[in-house]
Amino acid sequence: DVKVTQSSRYLVKRTGEKVFLECVQDMDHENMFWYRQDPGLGLRLIYFSYDVKMKEKGDIPEGYSVSREKKERFSLILESASTNQTSMYLCASSPWTSGGYEQYFGPGTRLTVT
Amino acid sequence: QKEVEQDPGPLSVPEGAIVSLNCTYSNSAFQYFMWYRQYSRKGPELLMYTYSSGNKEDGRFTAQVDKSSKYISLFIRDSQPSDSATYLCAGDSGAGSYQLTFGKGTKLSVIP
């Protein structure tokens, strides 16, 4: 079974803090993704990576950055957290053979910024 | 542009009913179509994916795609309370796009 793990299930941070969300997958997948999920807005892609040290912007990259130093690990960074970044953050991975359509998700991190 | 549309529900059915969940899409480039199931406070779980038009069956679940009408369906036979979740459909052009387009999900409750 594909396993995608995320460093925290729940996180509370203050406005202006730098926040790191970590994601690790154990299936040797080339592609990794970060989404946020909000009621009424659905899943929105923040960034994705198709290889180590490679990254591409998704639909809503503003206020976020990412890092992929190792194949199995993809980090999302909120440089200066704001209240409008309160959300559920979901990491996913997919094998190179599928491009992006066969994505496997982690359990999510519910981030609250106060 | 709303590329994948889904009725948000909620949809309530009695246990044992046949459930039909539907999506429409507008992007003609979509070649792959996915259904995800998401339990409350969990990440989405890939149920099945299909390529192009046609049917795909996996146990009690059948996915159906009609590209001519841009319509995606998921049928659940003999529905169980454990099927209570939000179901998300998604489309992908498959051309190395890496970006799925998700519907906003339909919340299903199966009542014992």
Short mmCIF file of C-alpha atoms in Angstrom, two decimals:
data_model
loop_
_atom_site.label_atom_id
_atom_site.label_comp_id
_atom_site.label_asym_id
_atom_site.label_seq_id
_atom_site.Cartn_x
_atom_site.Cartn_y
_atom_site.Cartn_z
CA ASP A 1 0.00 0.00 0.00
CA VAL A 2 1.06 3.53 -0.77
CA LYS A 3 1.72 5.43 2.38
CA VAL A 4 1.88 9.19 2.52
CA THR A 5 2.47 10.67 5.94
CA GLN A 6 2.29 14.25 7.11
CA SER A 7 4.17 15.60 10.07
CA SER A 8 1.20 16.91 12.04
CA ARG A 9 -2.54 16.31 12.07
CA TYR A 10 -3.33 19.58 13.81
CA LEU A 11 -1.25 22.73 14.05
CA VAL A 12 -1.93 26.13 15.61
CA LYS A 13 0.35 29.03 14.69
CA ARG A 14 0.36 32.78 15.19
CA THR A 15 0.16 35.38 12.44
CA GLY A 16 3.60 36.15 11.04
CA GLU A 17 5.19 32.86 12.08
CA LYS A 18 7.11 30.76 9.58
CA VAL A 19 5.40 27.39 9.25
CA PHE A 20 6.83 24.13 7.88
CA LEU A 21 4.60 21.28 6.80
CA GLU A 22 6.38 18.03 6.01
CA CYS A 23 5.26 15.18 3.80
CA VAL A 24 6.94 11.82 3.30
CA GLN A 25 5.97 9.02 0.90
CA ASP A 26 7.34 5.49 0.94
CA MET A 27 6.48 4.29 -2.59
CA ASP A 28 9.38 5.83 -4.51
CA HIS A 29 6.98 8.12 -6.39
CA GLU A 30 8.50 10.81 -8.58
CA ASN A 31 5.64 13.29 -8.29
CA MET A 32 4.50 15.05 -5.14
CA PHE A 33 1.81 17.66 -4.59
CA TRP A 34 0.55 20.12 -2.00
CA TYR A 35 -3.12 21.12 -1.89
CA ARG A 36 -5.31 23.08 0.40
CA GLN A 37 -8.96 22.19 0.93
CA ASP A 38 -11.55 24.71 2.04
CA PRO A 39 -15.33 24.37 2.38
CA GLY A 40 -17.06 25.51 -0.79
CA LEU A 41 -13.77 25.86 -2.68
CA GLY A 42 -12.72 22.24 -2.91
CA LEU A 43 -9.15 21.09 -3.47
CA ARG A 44 -6.75 23.64 -4.86
CA LEU A 45 -3.22 22.90 -5.97
CA ILE A 46 -0.52 25.02 -4.37
CA TYR A 47 2.69 23.50 -5.77
CA PHE A 48 3.88 20.25 -7.24
CA SER A 49 7.22 18.61 -7.90
CA TYR A 50 8.05 16.02 -10.54
CA ASP A 51 11.65 15.43 -9.44
CA VAL A 52 14.09 16.24 -6.68
CA LYS A 53 14.80 19.97 -6.54
CA MET A 54 12.15 20.62 -9.20
CA LYS A 55 8.98 22.55 -8.44
CA GLU A 56 6.11 24.04 -10.35
CA LYS A 57 3.45 26.50 -9.25
CA GLY A 58 -0.11 25.35 -9.02
CA ASP A 59 -3.22 27.48 -8.92
CA ILE A 60 -2.58 29.34 -5.66
CA PRO A 61 1.17 29.58 -4.91
CA GLU A 62 1.13 33.08 -3.39
CA GLY A 63 2.34 33.09 0.20
CA TYR A 64 3.82 29.61 -0.05
CA SER A 65 7.10 28.03 -1.04
CA VAL A 66 8.23 24.41 -1.26
CA SER A 67 11.36 22.37 -0.93
CA ARG A 68 12.22 18.94 -2.26
CA GLU A 69 15.73 17.88 -1.35
CA LYS A 70 15.02 14.14 -1.29
CA LYS A 71 12.75 12.07 -3.48
CA GLU A 72 10.55 10.90 -0.61
CA ARG A 73 10.11 14.25 1.13
CA PHE A 74 8.24 17.39 0.06
CA SER A 75 7.93 20.37 2.36
CA LEU A 76 5.48 23.25 2.24
CA ILE A 77 6.59 26.52 3.80
CA LEU A 78 4.40 29.41 4.82
CA GLU A 79 6.88 32.25 4.95
CA SER A 80 4.71 34.51 7.14
CA ALA A 81 1.49 32.83 8.17
CA SER A 82 -1.72 34.79 7.83
CA THR A 83 -5.25 34.05 9.03
CA ASN A 84 -6.43 33.41 5.46
CA GLN A 85 -4.05 30.45 5.35
CA THR A 86 -6.12 28.64 7.93
CA SER A 87 -7.08 25.48 6.07
CA MET A 88 -6.69 21.75 5.64
CA TYR A 89 -3.41 21.01 3.85
CA LEU A 90 -3.10 17.79 1.92
CA CYS A 91 -0.01 16.21 0.44
CA ALA A 92 -0.19 13.65 -2.38
CA SER A 93 2.18 11.58 -4.48
CA SER A 94 1.93 9.79 -7.80
CA PRO A 95 4.20 7.57 -9.88
CA TRP A 96 5.95 8.99 -12.93
CA THR A 97 4.09 6.52 -15.15
CA SER A 98 0.75 8.14 -14.32
CA GLY A 99 1.77 11.77 -14.58
CA GLY A 100 -0.71 13.22 -12.16
CA TYR A 101 -3.88 11.18 -12.42
CA GLU A 102 -3.10 8.43 -9.93
CA GLN A 103 -2.57 10.47 -6.80
CA TYR A 104 -2.41 9.10 -3.29
CA PHE A 105 -3.11 11.46 -0.44
CA GLY A 106 -1.86 11.79 3.10
CA PRO A 107 -4.18 12.27 6.09
CA GLY A 108 -3.95 16.06 6.01
CA THR A 109 -2.80 18.77 8.40
CA ARG A 110 -5.44 21.08 9.78
CA LEU A 111 -3.67 24.41 10.26
CA THR A 112 -5.16 27.22 12.27
CA VAL A 113 -3.50 30.64 12.15
CA THR A 114 -4.57 32.98 14.95
CA GLN B 1 -14.29 28.58 -15.44
CA LYS B 2 -15.82 25.73 -13.46
CA GLU B 3 -14.27 22.78 -15.23
CA VAL B 4 -15.74 19.98 -13.11
CA GLU B 5 -19.14 20.39 -11.51
CA GLN B 6 -20.67 18.18 -8.88
CA ASP B 7 -23.89 18.42 -6.91
CA PRO B 8 -22.72 18.95 -3.31
CA GLY B 9 -25.67 17.10 -1.81
CA PRO B 10 -26.05 16.02 0.87
CA LEU B 11 -27.47 12.78 -0.47
CA SER B 12 -29.11 10.38 1.99
CA VAL B 13 -30.05 6.84 1.01
CA PRO B 14 -31.16 3.74 2.94
CA GLU B 15 -28.73 0.88 3.36
CA GLY B 16 -28.80 -1.47 0.40
CA ALA B 17 -29.82 1.20 -2.12
CA ILE B 18 -28.07 1.80 -5.42
CA VAL B 19 -26.32 5.15 -5.33
CA SER B 20 -25.61 7.25 -8.40
CA LEU B 21 -23.09 10.09 -8.13
CA ASN B 22 -22.52 12.35 -11.10
CA CYS B 23 -20.20 15.01 -12.47
CA THR B 24 -20.06 17.09 -15.60
CA TYR B 25 -16.93 18.60 -17.04
CA SER B 26 -16.10 21.13 -19.72
CA ASN B 27 -12.47 20.42 -20.67
CA SER B 28 -12.43 18.31 -23.84
CA ALA B 29 -8.78 17.47 -23.24
CA PHE B 30 -9.58 15.26 -20.23
CA GLN B 31 -8.58 11.65 -20.86
CA TYR B 32 -8.44 10.25 -17.33
CA PHE B 33 -11.28 10.38 -14.85
CA MET B 34 -10.95 9.61 -11.17
CA TRP B 35 -13.20 9.04 -8.20
CA TYR B 36 -11.93 9.70 -4.70
CA ARG B 37 -13.65 8.94 -1.40
CA GLN B 38 -12.98 11.19 1.57
CA TYR B 39 -14.08 10.32 5.07
CA SER B 40 -14.55 13.13 7.54
CA ARG B 41 -11.23 14.62 8.72
CA LYS B 42 -9.21 12.29 6.45
CA GLY B 43 -7.37 12.66 3.17
CA PRO B 44 -9.03 11.59 -0.12
CA GLU B 45 -8.59 7.95 -1.07
CA LEU B 46 -8.36 6.96 -4.74
CA LEU B 47 -11.27 4.61 -5.49
CA MET B 48 -10.75 4.08 -9.19
CA TYR B 49 -9.75 5.74 -12.40
CA THR B 50 -10.81 5.21 -15.98
CA TYR B 51 -9.29 6.13 -19.29
CA SER B 52 -11.48 7.70 -21.96
CA SER B 53 -15.10 6.60 -22.36
CA GLY B 54 -16.51 3.38 -20.99
CA ASN B 55 -17.19 1.50 -17.78
CA LYS B 56 -14.94 0.12 -15.08
CA GLU B 57 -16.11 -2.11 -12.28
CA ASP B 58 -14.48 -2.83 -8.93
CA GLY B 59 -16.59 -4.82 -6.51
CA ARG B 60 -19.68 -2.80 -5.64
CA PHE B 61 -18.39 0.27 -7.47
CA THR B 62 -18.81 1.06 -11.17
CA ALA B 63 -17.36 4.13 -12.84
CA GLN B 64 -18.83 5.29 -16.13
CA VAL B 65 -17.57 7.97 -18.49
CA ASP B 66 -19.41 9.39 -21.48
CA LYS B 67 -17.04 11.76 -23.24
CA SER B 68 -19.61 12.73 -25.86
CA SER B 69 -21.78 14.33 -23.19
CA LYS B 70 -18.89 15.11 -20.80
CA TYR B 71 -20.55 13.14 -18.03
CA ILE B 72 -18.91 11.05 -15.28
CA SER B 73 -20.81 8.72 -12.98
CA LEU B 74 -20.07 6.48 -10.01
CA PHE B 75 -22.56 3.77 -9.08
CA ILE B 76 -22.47 2.06 -5.71
CA ARG B 77 -24.46 -1.16 -5.42
CA ASP B 78 -25.76 -2.52 -2.10
CA SER B 79 -24.68 0.64 -0.31
CA GLN B 80 -23.40 0.28 3.24
CA PRO B 81 -23.14 2.75 6.15
CA SER B 82 -19.37 2.55 5.69
CA ASP B 83 -19.85 4.18 2.27
CA SER B 84 -20.91 7.39 4.03
CA ALA B 85 -18.31 9.91 2.90
CA THR B 86 -17.72 12.74 0.46
CA TYR B 87 -17.05 11.58 -3.09
CA LEU B 88 -14.85 13.69 -5.35
CA CYS B 89 -14.60 13.31 -9.08
CA ALA B 90 -11.60 14.58 -11.03
CA GLY B 91 -10.37 14.89 -14.60
CA ASP B 92 -6.90 14.99 -16.12
CA SER B 93 -5.66 15.51 -19.64
CA GLY B 94 -2.92 12.94 -19.05
CA ALA B 95 -0.47 14.79 -21.25
CA GLY B 96 2.03 15.18 -18.46
CA SER B 97 -0.09 17.97 -17.04
CA TYR B 98 0.32 16.78 -13.44
CA GLN B 99 -2.70 18.84 -12.49
CA LEU B 100 -5.98 17.19 -11.68
CA THR B 101 -9.15 19.23 -11.79
CA PHE B 102 -11.41 18.23 -8.91
CA GLY B 103 -15.10 18.63 -8.38
CA LYS B 104 -16.08 20.00 -4.99
CA GLY B 105 -17.51 16.70 -3.83
CA THR B 106 -20.88 15.14 -3.03
CA LYS B 107 -21.58 14.21 0.59
CA LEU B 108 -23.27 10.82 0.86
CA SER B 109 -24.96 9.37 3.94
CA VAL B 110 -26.11 5.75 3.95
CA ILE B 111 -28.69 5.26 6.69
CA PRO B 112 -28.83 1.84 8.43
#
